[in-house]
Amino acid sequence: MVNETQHTCSASSSSRSDGGSSSGSESSKDNSRCSTPVLDADRHERLREKMRRRQEAGDKWFSLEFFPPRTANAAVNLISRFDRMGAGGPLFIDVTWHPAGDPGSDKETSSMIIANTAVNYCGLETILHMTCCNQTKDDITGHLQKAKRLGLKNIMALRGDPAGEEWEEEVEGFNYAVDLVKHIRNEFDDYFDICVAGYPKGHPEAESYEADLRHLKEKVFAGADFIITQLFFRPETFLKFMKDCQAIGITCPIIPGIFPIQGYHSLRQLVKLSKLEVPQEIKDVIEPIKDNDAAIRNYGVELAVSMCRELLDSGMVHGLHFYTLNREVATTEVLKRLGIWKEDPRRPLPWAVSAHPKRRVEDVRPIFWASRPKSYIYRTQEWDDFPNGRWGNSSSPAFGELKDYYLFYLKSKSPREELLKMWGEELTGEESVFEVFTCYITGEPNRNGYKVTCMPWNDDPLATETNLLKDQLEKVNRRGILTINSQPNINGKPSTDPIVGWGPSGGYVFQKAYLEFFTSSEIVTALLKVLKKYELRVNYHIVNVKGQNITNAPDLQPNAVTWGIFPGREIIQPTVVDPVSFLSWKDEAFALWIEQWAKLYEEESPSRMIIQYIHDNYYLVNLVDNDFPLENCLWQVVEDTFELLN
Amino acid sequence: MVNETQHTCSASSSSRSDGGSSSGSESSKDNSRCSTPVLDADRHERLREKMRRRQEAGDKWFSLEFFPPRTANAAVNLISRFDRMGAGGPLFIDVTWHPAGDPGSDKETSSMIIANTAVNYCGLETILHMTCCNQTKDDITGHLQKAKRLGLKNIMALRGDPAGEEWEEEVEGFNYAVDLVKHIRNEFDDYFDICVAGYPKGHPEAESYEADLRHLKEKVFAGADFIITQLFFRPETFLKFMKDCQAIGITCPIIPGIFPIQGYHSLRQLVKLSKLEVPQEIKDVIEPIKDNDAAIRNYGVELAVSMCRELLDSGMVHGLHFYTLNREVATTEVLKRLGIWKEDPRRPLPWAVSAHPKRRVEDVRPIFWASRPKSYIYRTQEWDDFPNGRWGNSSSPAFGELKDYYLFYLKSKSPREELLKMWGEELTGEESVFEVFTCYITGEPNRNGYKVTCMPWNDDPLATETNLLKDQLEKVNRRGILTINSQPNINGKPSTDPIVGWGPSGGYVFQKAYLEFFTSSEIVTALLKVLKKYELRVNYHIVNVKGQNITNAPDLQPNAVTWGIFPGREIIQPTVVDPVSFLSWKDEAFALWIEQWAKLYEEESPSRMIIQYIHDNYYLVNLVDNDFPLENCLWQVVEDTFELLN
C-alpha cells in the first residue's frame, strides 16, 4: 500500500537534492551556518545540470550571444540591455572573445569584464568565449585563472582565426580548440563547463564534412559538455547534422545557433566571416528589399520563427541559441512569438540575484541599495559569506570603498546635457531641488518641459511598487521631504502577486512600510518631537554627512522589512534595515549629491552652492512602521511634522 | 538641536550591547554565523550583570534556595517544583551542598546533578553552593571543573561545617571561604560569578561582629561578586548590617536571606543549626499555636511580607533571597503579596529556554519534542552550535541516543499503579486505546472513573493552546486518529496574547496549523488518497516503526511553523517541522508505546500484545497546513479520510 505513493525516501537517507549534503567533522562549519532555504534549485546548479533538468522537464529554453562593445558608453548601454533581455529568462548569455581587443584585460570593454559584469552585476549565467590560436600556454592559463577568480564558470573553447595567412601548426602549441579543451580539463579539472562549436555545414577549413564531425567528436571526448552550432539557414541542415553527430557517438546537448536576419549589410558581413552561402530562396526575397531595413527585419523574424518552430517540433531540440549582434528587437520578437520569452514577472527574491557562485547563498540585503544593486554588489564583492555576514550580526562589516562614482557599470545612462535638462540648468534655491524630486515622482514634465526619468539615487523611473505610494510621495516631496527609497506595508499578499510578489507560488509575502529621505535640520527637529508619540511603533535612524546619528533602535540589530512564508520552507527575510550598513550607505547617498548633481555646475556657481548646502546641512532619515498589519502611519508622522512646523 | 535627543551613537561606533562584537580574521566564523536576534538581553548576561541591570532599572527581584532531595522520586518532584516556581520569574535559584550526600557525584540526588538539571532542563539561572572545609585542592578543582562542564556559571563559596569537634586550621589547606574564593579566581579566572555568605548578626564562631565584617570584606576583595545573608528576624538587623558593610568599603550587592516561618519544628531546627535566637515577640506568637501548622504558616507569611516590605521600602534592597525549605506555598504566597511574582505569562520563545551558556543562542527547535523538551535537551546536549545546526541544513544531525526512558528527569511523575488506572488495567482492543487518548483530550474520567492526566508522550494535562482544538481533537481520537501534538493556525496575533503570545511586546506571532498522530495503515491508505487533493497546501510526513517514510515535501528542508515579527528585529522562527529530525523523533515516539505503556503489563498478556500490535503496525503522521491565513484545513482532511473509509 505504501509503495504506490510517489515520494518515498528511506529512513536512513539524509541526502539533499542540491548536493549540499555533508557529514563528518570537515563539514561542521558548513552545518553550523545559516543556510539559505533552496528557493530556486536553478541557483545551485551548474549550467550543464540546468540544461539537463530543463530537458528532462520538457522545458524549452533560449540563450543569447553578445560581443564586447568598442566604447565605455556602448558598454553602459549593453549592460542595460543585459538587464532588459535578462528579464526574458535566457538560460545563459555568452560573450565573444576578440583577440584584437585585449579581451582578457581589465578594460571596461574587454570580453572578460563584460562577462564579469553579466555574471556579477546582472545575475546572468554566462559563457565566456576563449580562443587559443597564437597564444602561449601561460597566457591562456592566466585568462582562465582570472575568469575563475571573477566567478565565471563556463568557457566556450575555440581555436580562433590564425593571425596572418601562412598559419602552421605549432608543435606542443594550441593549434585547435581540442587543445584548449584538454588544457582546461588538465589545469582546472571539472571547474568549468566547456562548450565547443559545431559546424552544421562543416568547418570551412575542414577537409570534409565527415572529417569535421570527427574533430567535433574529439572535442567532446576531450571534455566538452555541450555544443553550440554555427548559424545555418535551413532547419533540415541542423537536423541532419544532429543525426550525424549522434550516429558517431556524440551524445551531449547540441544547441542550434539561430541568426535572425536583421539587415542586408549585417547579413553580408556575417556570411563573409563565416564563409557560408545564403540559400537562393532567401536571396530572392532579400535582394529586392535590401534598402528597406524594416522589411528585411520583418522577414528575418518571420524566417527565424518558422525555423525555430520546426526545430522545436522535431523533438530533438530543447534550447535555441541566438546571435543577437547586440541588438534587442528582432531576437525579443522571435522569442515572444515562440512563447519562450518569460512573461511571468515573478522574482525569486525581491532583488535581482547575482550569478557569482560565491553569492548563490546570498538571501538578505540592506534595503538602502534597493535602487543601486550594482553598487551594493561592487562594495561587497570581497565578502566571503552570504548571507550570514548580513543576516545577523552586522558589526564591523567591511564595505568596499566607492570613491569612483563613475565606475562604468554605475555610470548614469544619461549624458550631462540631459541631466541638466532634467535637474535644472540653473537652480534658484532649495525649492528648485524639491521640484526636481516632485517631478521625478509624478512623471510630469518640469518647468522647462523635460521629464525627470532618473535621479542620482535611482537610474530608472519610479518602480511599479513605489507607484502605489505616488500621491503621498508627491505631497511630501513638494514640502522638502526628499524621498529616495520607500515601500508600502504588505500584510500577507500571495507570493504570485504581480506587483509585490516574489518567491515560489503558494506562499505569502509581507513588508513593513519604509520611507527614506533627505530633509532639512528644521524638519528633523520637528520630526523628532513628533516621533516621540510613535516611540513604540516607528524605528528611525537620522544621520547627517558628518555622521551624527540619532536613533531609537534599542541596539544595532537589523530590522526585517520584507519577508516571505512558503510551503515546506523556512522563512525568508531578504530585506533588512541594518543600522550598521546604513552608515556606509549614508556616505554613498550624501556623496551622490556632489558627484552626480553638484558637479554638473561650475565651481562657485549658485546652483552648485545650493546642492553643496543641502549636502552639508540636510539629514538622511529612514523610518520603519513596525505595525505592518495596520495602516501605514508614516504619512501621518510626516503630516504631524508639517503641522508642528506651521 | 540634535543633542537634545536621547539616543545618540557616533558614526564610527559599531559596538554591540551584548559584548558580542568582534573583528579581525579570528572572528570570521563567528560573524558568518546566523546569530540570534537578542530578544531577551537577560539570556546573554552573567548573573552579576543581570543584578546590576535590574538594580539600575529599579526592578525588584527575588531568588529561591533549595536543598538536594534524598530520593530519586523526591528529585523528580523537586524538578517539577523548579518548573512551577521558575514560572514566577526568580532571578536565580541556588542549590545547597551537602558534604555527607556525595554532592559532586553523578547521583540523581547530588547537589551537582540537581543544579545541572535546574540550569539545563528547567532553564533557571542557578548558583551551586560549594564548601571547602576538609577537602583537598584536587577534590575542589574537580568539582569546579565538573560544574563548568555542565554549564554552571555561579558558585556560592562557603567554608562548611568542620567534620568533628576538634577542627584546626590546616596549613596550605582550605580553612575559610576566602580560601575557596581565591582558589576559584586563581584557577578559573573570571569564569564563575562568586557569591559569599554574610552574617547580619556575625558568624557564630567569629570573635566579634566587627571581626566577622572584616572577614566578609576579605572574601569580597578576594573576588566575590555579591553577598547573600544568613536569615534574620528583624529588618533593622539587616539594614544595620548593610550600613556597617558599606562603612568598611563593601560595595557589592548584599541580598537579604528571607526565611518565611512555615512550621514550628522547621523553625526550631533551623535556629539550632544557625545558632540564631528567635526574638521574644515572635516566640510569644508562635508558642501558643505551635500545633496549628496552618496558623503558624499564615503568621510566617504575614511576618515575611511585612519584613520584606520594610526592606524594599528602605531603598537599600533590590532583591530578596528566599529559604524555601523545598516548599512552595509560603514563599509563593509572600512573593505574590509583594507583587514581585511574575504574573505575566509571556515567554521569550514558545518553548522554555535552557540556561546553559552554550545554548543561549538556541532559537529554533523541531516541533516534535514540544511536550518533551527535557528529552530534546538531553538528546542534543552534545551539540556545539545552536541554533545553526538546526535552523538551516539539518542533514546528518547527531541526536543522542535515548535508550533509558527512565532517565530521572524524564521519568513520569506518576507511579505504575496510577498509570494503570489512567491507561487501563486491562485493554480489550485498539478501541480501549482510542478511549484513553479521548479521555486525555476531554479531561473526562475514563470508564473506571479516573481522569487521564498524562500520556507517554506528554507528562502534563493538555496545554491551554491545544485546548482551543479540544472539540475537533476529541472527535478524531474517538475514531483512531491518536493525536500526540498539535497547534492551531495563527495569523498575526499580538505578541502579548495570553495564550499564543511570546517574545517582546509590540510584535506579531504566527503559526501554521500542525497535527501529529498515530494511526492504522487502513486510515493511512485513505488519508494518502485524500491528501492528493491538498497536494499544494498540506505538507505531510508519514512513517512507521520500520522507517518507511512517505512525504510530499520536495526536499529535506525544514518548514517553519511558528514565527514572530518584532519591532527593530529580524524574524524569529522558533519552531520548525524538520523532516530529518522527525526520523529521530519517530524512534522515540514509537519506543514510548513499549517503554511507558506496554511494559505496565505482563509479558504475553493481551493488553501488552495490543500495545505491541499498535507499535508494530501503526504509522506516525504529521501534517502542516501551509495556508495559515485561511481556516485550518487539517480537520477537513481528516473528515474526508473518514468519509472515504465509510
mmCIF file of N, CA and C in Angstrom, chain A residues 1-2 5 7 9 11 15 22 31-32 34-35 37-38 385 388 391-393 396 508 512 521 525 528 539 547 549-551 555-560 563 565-571 573 583 619 626-627 629, chain B residues 1-2 5 7-9 11 15 22 31-32 34-35 37-38 385 388 391-393 396 508 512 525 528 539 547 549-551 555-560 563 565-571 573 583 619 626-627 629:
data_model
loop_
_atom_site.group_PDB
_atom_site.id
_atom_site.type_symbol
_atom_site.label_atom_id
_atom_site.label_comp_id
_atom_site.label_asym_id
_atom_site.label_seq_id
_atom_site.Cartn_x
_atom_site.Cartn_y
_atom_site.Cartn_z
ATOM 1 N N MET A 1 0.823 -1.204 0.000
ATOM 2 C CA MET A 1 0.000 0.000 0.000
ATOM 3 C C MET A 1 0.855 1.251 0.000
ATOM 4 N N VAL A 2 1.937 1.176 0.762
ATOM 5 C CA VAL A 2 2.789 2.352 0.858
ATOM 6 C C VAL A 2 3.525 2.638 -0.449
ATOM 7 N N THR A 5 2.752 5.226 -3.483
ATOM 8 C CA THR A 5 2.865 6.684 -3.457
ATOM 9 C C THR A 5 4.126 7.169 -4.143
ATOM 10 N N HIS A 7 6.382 9.795 -3.501
ATOM 11 C CA HIS A 7 7.636 10.220 -2.886
ATOM 12 C C HIS A 7 7.965 9.311 -1.708
ATOM 13 N N CYS A 9 11.195 8.080 0.683
ATOM 14 C CA CYS A 9 12.631 8.120 0.930
ATOM 15 C C CYS A 9 12.936 7.279 2.139
ATOM 16 N N ALA A 11 14.442 5.703 5.528
ATOM 17 C CA ALA A 11 14.641 6.350 6.818
ATOM 18 C C ALA A 11 16.082 6.761 7.028
ATOM 19 N N SER A 15 20.057 12.484 2.206
ATOM 20 C CA SER A 15 20.649 13.193 1.075
ATOM 21 C C SER A 15 19.780 14.375 0.694
ATOM 22 N N SER A 22 26.344 16.907 3.647
ATOM 23 C CA SER A 22 27.703 16.760 4.123
ATOM 24 C C SER A 22 27.675 16.090 5.476
ATOM 25 N N ASN A 31 27.725 23.084 8.346
ATOM 26 C CA ASN A 31 26.476 22.753 9.003
ATOM 27 C C ASN A 31 26.050 23.825 9.986
ATOM 28 N N SER A 32 27.023 24.507 10.567
ATOM 29 C CA SER A 32 26.649 25.466 11.588
ATOM 30 C C SER A 32 26.221 26.787 10.965
ATOM 31 N N CYS A 34 23.932 29.339 8.831
ATOM 32 C CA CYS A 34 22.542 29.518 8.469
ATOM 33 C C CYS A 34 22.442 29.372 6.960
ATOM 34 N N SER A 35 21.929 28.256 6.501
ATOM 35 C CA SER A 35 21.909 28.057 5.057
ATOM 36 C C SER A 35 20.631 28.612 4.464
ATOM 37 N N PRO A 37 17.392 28.638 2.563
ATOM 38 C CA PRO A 37 16.452 27.654 2.054
ATOM 39 C C PRO A 37 16.502 27.694 0.523
ATOM 40 N N VAL A 38 16.537 26.538 -0.087
ATOM 41 C CA VAL A 38 16.667 26.494 -1.538
ATOM 42 C C VAL A 38 15.349 26.891 -2.181
ATOM 43 N N ASP A 385 31.125 35.483 2.775
ATOM 44 C CA ASP A 385 29.929 34.741 3.136
ATOM 45 C C ASP A 385 28.667 35.512 2.837
ATOM 46 N N ASN A 388 25.314 35.276 5.615
ATOM 47 C CA ASN A 388 25.430 35.247 7.063
ATOM 48 C C ASN A 388 26.063 36.497 7.641
ATOM 49 N N TRP A 391 22.991 38.680 7.578
ATOM 50 C CA TRP A 391 21.719 38.254 8.168
ATOM 51 C C TRP A 391 21.618 38.659 9.628
ATOM 52 N N GLY A 392 22.666 38.309 10.354
ATOM 53 C CA GLY A 392 22.556 38.506 11.786
ATOM 54 C C GLY A 392 23.405 39.668 12.214
ATOM 55 N N ASN A 393 24.438 39.335 12.917
ATOM 56 C CA ASN A 393 25.346 40.314 13.454
ATOM 57 C C ASN A 393 26.057 41.064 12.338
ATOM 58 N N SER A 396 30.925 45.591 12.393
ATOM 59 C CA SER A 396 32.116 45.759 11.548
ATOM 60 C C SER A 396 32.033 45.083 10.179
ATOM 61 N N TYR A 508 3.212 33.495 0.954
ATOM 62 C CA TYR A 508 2.682 34.806 1.308
ATOM 63 C C TYR A 508 3.843 35.756 1.561
ATOM 64 N N LYS A 512 7.136 45.638 5.969
ATOM 65 C CA LYS A 512 6.878 46.787 6.832
ATOM 66 C C LYS A 512 7.033 48.038 5.970
ATOM 67 N N SER A 521 17.415 70.410 8.655
ATOM 68 C CA SER A 521 17.503 70.216 10.102
ATOM 69 C C SER A 521 16.264 70.771 10.803
ATOM 70 N N THR A 525 14.097 68.545 13.412
ATOM 71 C CA THR A 525 13.782 68.953 14.785
ATOM 72 C C THR A 525 12.306 68.691 15.100
ATOM 73 N N LEU A 528 11.515 64.849 15.152
ATOM 74 C CA LEU A 528 11.912 64.146 16.376
ATOM 75 C C LEU A 528 10.891 64.336 17.479
ATOM 76 N N ASN A 539 10.552 52.790 14.135
ATOM 77 C CA ASN A 539 12.002 52.854 14.329
ATOM 78 C C ASN A 539 12.587 53.874 13.365
ATOM 79 N N GLY A 547 28.024 62.331 10.218
ATOM 80 C CA GLY A 547 27.891 61.074 10.945
ATOM 81 C C GLY A 547 27.175 61.209 12.274
ATOM 82 N N ASN A 549 24.341 60.731 14.511
ATOM 83 C CA ASN A 549 23.399 59.650 14.280
ATOM 84 C C ASN A 549 22.390 59.600 15.409
ATOM 85 N N ILE A 550 21.118 59.767 15.074
ATOM 86 C CA ILE A 550 20.068 59.774 16.087
ATOM 87 C C ILE A 550 19.140 58.607 15.790
ATOM 88 N N THR A 551 18.918 57.763 16.792
ATOM 89 C CA THR A 551 18.074 56.596 16.536
ATOM 90 C C THR A 551 17.350 56.195 17.802
ATOM 91 N N ASP A 555 19.305 48.722 19.876
ATOM 92 C CA ASP A 555 20.659 48.234 19.705
ATOM 93 C C ASP A 555 20.920 48.224 18.213
ATOM 94 N N LEU A 556 22.010 47.639 17.818
ATOM 95 C CA LEU A 556 22.351 47.727 16.398
ATOM 96 C C LEU A 556 21.876 46.513 15.610
ATOM 97 N N GLN A 557 20.758 45.954 16.003
ATOM 98 C CA GLN A 557 20.245 44.794 15.275
ATOM 99 C C GLN A 557 19.482 45.217 14.017
ATOM 100 N N PRO A 558 19.555 44.394 12.977
ATOM 101 C CA PRO A 558 18.769 44.691 11.776
ATOM 102 C C PRO A 558 17.275 44.491 12.023
ATOM 103 N N ASN A 559 16.478 45.251 11.300
ATOM 104 C CA ASN A 559 15.023 45.149 11.352
ATOM 105 C C ASN A 559 14.566 44.548 10.021
ATOM 106 N N ALA A 560 13.939 43.387 10.072
ATOM 107 C CA ALA A 560 13.470 42.756 8.829
ATOM 108 C C ALA A 560 12.291 43.546 8.293
ATOM 109 N N TRP A 563 9.643 39.982 4.077
ATOM 110 C CA TRP A 563 9.832 38.561 4.335
ATOM 111 C C TRP A 563 8.732 37.755 3.662
ATOM 112 N N ILE A 565 6.709 33.693 3.532
ATOM 113 C CA ILE A 565 6.430 32.407 4.155
ATOM 114 C C ILE A 565 6.002 31.480 3.016
ATOM 115 N N PHE A 566 6.653 30.335 2.907
ATOM 116 C CA PHE A 566 6.385 29.447 1.779
ATOM 117 C C PHE A 566 6.108 28.027 2.265
ATOM 118 N N PRO A 567 5.366 27.251 1.449
ATOM 119 C CA PRO A 567 5.096 25.863 1.840
ATOM 120 C C PRO A 567 6.401 25.087 1.992
ATOM 121 N N GLY A 568 6.515 24.351 3.077
ATOM 122 C CA GLY A 568 7.665 23.463 3.252
ATOM 123 C C GLY A 568 8.998 24.166 3.292
ATOM 124 N N ARG A 569 9.025 25.415 3.734
ATOM 125 C CA ARG A 569 10.259 26.189 3.731
ATOM 126 C C ARG A 569 10.442 26.926 5.048
ATOM 127 N N GLU A 570 11.688 27.267 5.337
ATOM 128 C CA GLU A 570 11.909 28.214 6.408
ATOM 129 C C GLU A 570 11.529 29.605 5.916
ATOM 130 N N ILE A 571 11.509 30.548 6.829
ATOM 131 C CA ILE A 571 11.121 31.905 6.458
ATOM 132 C C ILE A 571 12.284 32.612 5.770
ATOM 133 N N GLN A 573 13.834 36.276 4.729
ATOM 134 C CA GLN A 573 13.711 37.723 5.012
ATOM 135 C C GLN A 573 14.762 38.463 4.194
ATOM 136 N N LEU A 583 25.229 53.337 7.875
ATOM 137 C CA LEU A 583 26.289 54.347 7.955
ATOM 138 C C LEU A 583 27.213 54.291 6.744
ATOM 139 N N TYR A 619 19.735 66.148 6.548
ATOM 140 C CA TYR A 619 19.858 64.849 7.209
ATOM 141 C C TYR A 619 19.282 63.768 6.308
ATOM 142 N N ASN A 626 6.622 49.503 12.291
ATOM 143 C CA ASN A 626 6.658 48.087 12.672
ATOM 144 C C ASN A 626 5.286 47.417 12.671
ATOM 145 N N ASP A 627 4.215 48.218 12.706
ATOM 146 C CA ASP A 627 2.874 47.628 12.767
ATOM 147 C C ASP A 627 2.333 47.361 11.371
ATOM 148 N N PRO A 629 0.430 45.126 10.076
ATOM 149 C CA PRO A 629 -0.964 44.779 9.749
ATOM 150 C C PRO A 629 -1.882 45.998 9.768
ATOM 151 N N MET B 1 20.723 71.275 18.299
ATOM 152 C CA MET B 1 19.379 70.732 18.169
ATOM 153 C C MET B 1 19.366 69.216 18.249
ATOM 154 N N VAL B 2 20.395 68.647 17.642
ATOM 155 C CA VAL B 2 20.460 67.193 17.632
ATOM 156 C C VAL B 2 20.732 66.628 19.013
ATOM 157 N N THR B 5 18.336 64.936 21.857
ATOM 158 C CA THR B 5 17.654 63.640 21.787
ATOM 159 C C THR B 5 18.347 62.593 22.640
ATOM 160 N N HIS B 7 18.924 59.100 22.242
ATOM 161 C CA HIS B 7 19.844 58.043 21.810
ATOM 162 C C HIS B 7 20.763 58.584 20.731
ATOM 163 N N THR B 8 21.986 58.725 21.012
ATOM 164 C CA THR B 8 22.932 59.179 20.011
ATOM 165 C C THR B 8 24.109 58.222 19.990
ATOM 166 N N CYS B 9 24.433 57.734 18.827
ATOM 167 C CA CYS B 9 25.642 56.922 18.778
ATOM 168 C C CYS B 9 26.521 57.425 17.658
ATOM 169 N N ALA B 11 29.059 57.807 14.574
ATOM 170 C CA ALA B 11 29.056 57.101 13.294
ATOM 171 C C ALA B 11 30.090 56.005 13.246
ATOM 172 N N SER B 15 29.872 49.105 18.234
ATOM 173 C CA SER B 15 29.860 48.196 19.373
ATOM 174 C C SER B 15 28.449 47.696 19.620
ATOM 175 N N SER B 22 32.960 41.711 17.411
ATOM 176 C CA SER B 22 34.235 41.090 17.140
ATOM 177 C C SER B 22 34.735 41.590 15.809
ATOM 178 N N ASN B 31 31.250 35.760 12.836
ATOM 179 C CA ASN B 31 30.481 36.725 12.072
ATOM 180 C C ASN B 31 29.632 36.066 11.011
ATOM 181 N N SER B 32 30.127 34.947 10.516
ATOM 182 C CA SER B 32 29.402 34.333 9.417
ATOM 183 C C SER B 32 28.250 33.487 9.930
ATOM 184 N N CYS B 34 24.707 32.642 11.655
ATOM 185 C CA CYS B 34 23.409 33.255 11.811
ATOM 186 C C CYS B 34 23.204 33.507 13.285
ATOM 187 N N SER B 35 23.313 34.741 13.713
ATOM 188 C CA SER B 35 23.208 34.985 15.140
ATOM 189 C C SER B 35 21.772 35.230 15.533
ATOM 190 N N PRO B 37 18.803 37.030 16.963
ATOM 191 C CA PRO B 37 18.459 38.381 17.378
ATOM 192 C C PRO B 37 18.262 38.394 18.898
ATOM 193 N N VAL B 38 18.822 39.380 19.556
ATOM 194 C CA VAL B 38 18.734 39.409 21.014
ATOM 195 C C VAL B 38 17.335 39.806 21.431
ATOM 196 N N ASP B 385 26.574 23.863 18.442
ATOM 197 C CA ASP B 385 26.027 25.104 17.924
ATOM 198 C C ASP B 385 24.523 25.142 18.034
ATOM 199 N N ASN B 388 22.243 27.038 14.823
ATOM 200 C CA ASN B 388 22.570 26.984 13.402
ATOM 201 C C ASN B 388 22.505 25.582 12.836
ATOM 202 N N TRP B 391 18.728 25.352 12.383
ATOM 203 C CA TRP B 391 17.983 26.363 11.636
ATOM 204 C C TRP B 391 17.889 26.022 10.169
ATOM 205 N N GLY B 392 19.053 25.731 9.613
ATOM 206 C CA GLY B 392 19.046 25.568 8.175
ATOM 207 C C GLY B 392 19.179 24.122 7.806
ATOM 208 N N ASN B 393 20.300 23.803 7.264
ATOM 209 C CA ASN B 393 20.595 22.470 6.801
ATOM 210 C C ASN B 393 20.633 21.510 7.983
ATOM 211 N N SER B 396 22.254 15.076 8.484
ATOM 212 C CA SER B 396 23.037 14.343 9.474
ATOM 213 C C SER B 396 23.144 15.017 10.841
ATOM 214 N N TYR B 508 4.140 40.605 16.467
ATOM 215 C CA TYR B 508 3.032 39.768 15.991
ATOM 216 C C TYR B 508 3.519 38.334 15.863
ATOM 217 N N LYS B 512 1.551 28.052 11.566
ATOM 218 C CA LYS B 512 0.842 27.186 10.640
ATOM 219 C C LYS B 512 0.186 26.077 11.465
ATOM 220 N N THR B 525 -3.895 4.647 4.299
ATOM 221 C CA THR B 525 -4.187 4.415 2.882
ATOM 222 C C THR B 525 -5.231 5.421 2.374
ATOM 223 N N LEU B 528 -3.843 9.078 2.370
ATOM 224 C CA LEU B 528 -2.967 9.408 1.237
ATOM 225 C C LEU B 528 -3.769 9.756 -0.010
ATOM 226 N N ASN B 539 1.678 19.843 3.693
ATOM 227 C CA ASN B 539 2.884 19.004 3.692
ATOM 228 C C ASN B 539 2.701 17.874 4.692
ATOM 229 N N GLY B 547 10.609 2.592 9.584
ATOM 230 C CA GLY B 547 11.263 3.699 8.891
ATOM 231 C C GLY B 547 10.767 3.918 7.475
ATOM 232 N N ASN B 549 8.951 5.736 4.906
ATOM 233 C CA ASN B 549 8.720 7.168 5.050
ATOM 234 C C ASN B 549 8.056 7.705 3.784
ATOM 235 N N ILE B 550 6.865 8.266 3.948
ATOM 236 C CA ILE B 550 6.136 8.778 2.794
ATOM 237 C C ILE B 550 5.946 10.274 2.994
ATOM 238 N N THR B 551 6.344 11.062 2.024
ATOM 239 C CA THR B 551 6.234 12.508 2.200
ATOM 240 C C THR B 551 6.034 13.191 0.857
ATOM 241 N N ASP B 555 11.934 18.368 -0.658
ATOM 242 C CA ASP B 555 13.302 18.055 -0.285
ATOM 243 C C ASP B 555 13.313 17.991 1.227
ATOM 244 N N LEU B 556 14.482 17.910 1.798
ATOM 245 C CA LEU B 556 14.524 17.712 3.248
ATOM 246 C C LEU B 556 14.677 19.030 4.003
ATOM 247 N N GLN B 557 14.104 20.085 3.482
ATOM 248 C CA GLN B 557 14.207 21.365 4.181
ATOM 249 C C GLN B 557 13.169 21.466 5.293
ATOM 250 N N PRO B 558 13.529 22.169 6.380
ATOM 251 C CA PRO B 558 12.552 22.388 7.445
ATOM 252 C C PRO B 558 11.445 23.349 7.001
ATOM 253 N N ASN B 559 10.284 23.155 7.579
ATOM 254 C CA ASN B 559 9.134 24.013 7.336
ATOM 255 C C ASN B 559 8.895 24.826 8.615
ATOM 256 N N ALA B 560 8.993 26.133 8.527
ATOM 257 C CA ALA B 560 8.774 26.973 9.710
ATOM 258 C C ALA B 560 7.289 26.956 10.062
ATOM 259 N N TRP B 563 6.450 31.559 13.998
ATOM 260 C CA TRP B 563 7.401 32.656 13.807
ATOM 261 C C TRP B 563 6.818 33.943 14.358
ATOM 262 N N ILE B 565 7.280 38.450 14.369
ATOM 263 C CA ILE B 565 7.828 39.666 13.770
ATOM 264 C C ILE B 565 7.820 40.719 14.871
ATOM 265 N N PHE B 566 8.958 41.348 15.130
ATOM 266 C CA PHE B 566 9.054 42.278 16.253
ATOM 267 C C PHE B 566 9.654 43.602 15.802
ATOM 268 N N PRO B 567 9.341 44.679 16.531
ATOM 269 C CA PRO B 567 9.912 45.977 16.168
ATOM 270 C C PRO B 567 11.440 45.929 16.226
ATOM 271 N N GLY B 568 12.083 46.447 15.199
ATOM 272 C CA GLY B 568 13.540 46.574 15.222
ATOM 273 C C GLY B 568 14.287 45.266 15.325
ATOM 274 N N ARG B 569 13.683 44.174 14.854
ATOM 275 C CA ARG B 569 14.305 42.867 14.986
ATOM 276 C C ARG B 569 14.243 42.108 13.676
ATOM 277 N N GLU B 570 15.133 41.134 13.543
ATOM 278 C CA GLU B 570 14.959 40.169 12.470
ATOM 279 C C GLU B 570 13.827 39.214 12.852
ATOM 280 N N ILE B 571 13.446 38.396 11.905
ATOM 281 C CA ILE B 571 12.340 37.483 12.164
ATOM 282 C C ILE B 571 12.832 36.287 12.973
ATOM 283 N N GLN B 573 11.996 32.401 14.066
ATOM 284 C CA GLN B 573 11.152 31.254 13.714
ATOM 285 C C GLN B 573 11.524 30.101 14.637
ATOM 286 N N LEU B 583 12.764 11.781 11.893
ATOM 287 C CA LEU B 583 13.117 10.357 11.920
ATOM 288 C C LEU B 583 13.761 9.958 13.249
ATOM 289 N N TYR B 619 1.160 3.962 11.951
ATOM 290 C CA TYR B 619 2.044 4.969 11.362
ATOM 291 C C TYR B 619 2.015 6.231 12.223
ATOM 292 N N ASN B 626 -0.068 24.798 5.095
ATOM 293 C CA ASN B 626 0.765 25.958 4.776
ATOM 294 C C ASN B 626 -0.015 27.256 4.608
ATOM 295 N N ASP B 627 -1.328 27.150 4.411
ATOM 296 C CA ASP B 627 -2.124 28.365 4.188
ATOM 297 C C ASP B 627 -2.623 28.945 5.507
ATOM 298 N N PRO B 629 -3.185 31.881 6.612
ATOM 299 C CA PRO B 629 -4.202 32.936 6.760
ATOM 300 C C PRO B 629 -5.628 32.407 6.575
#
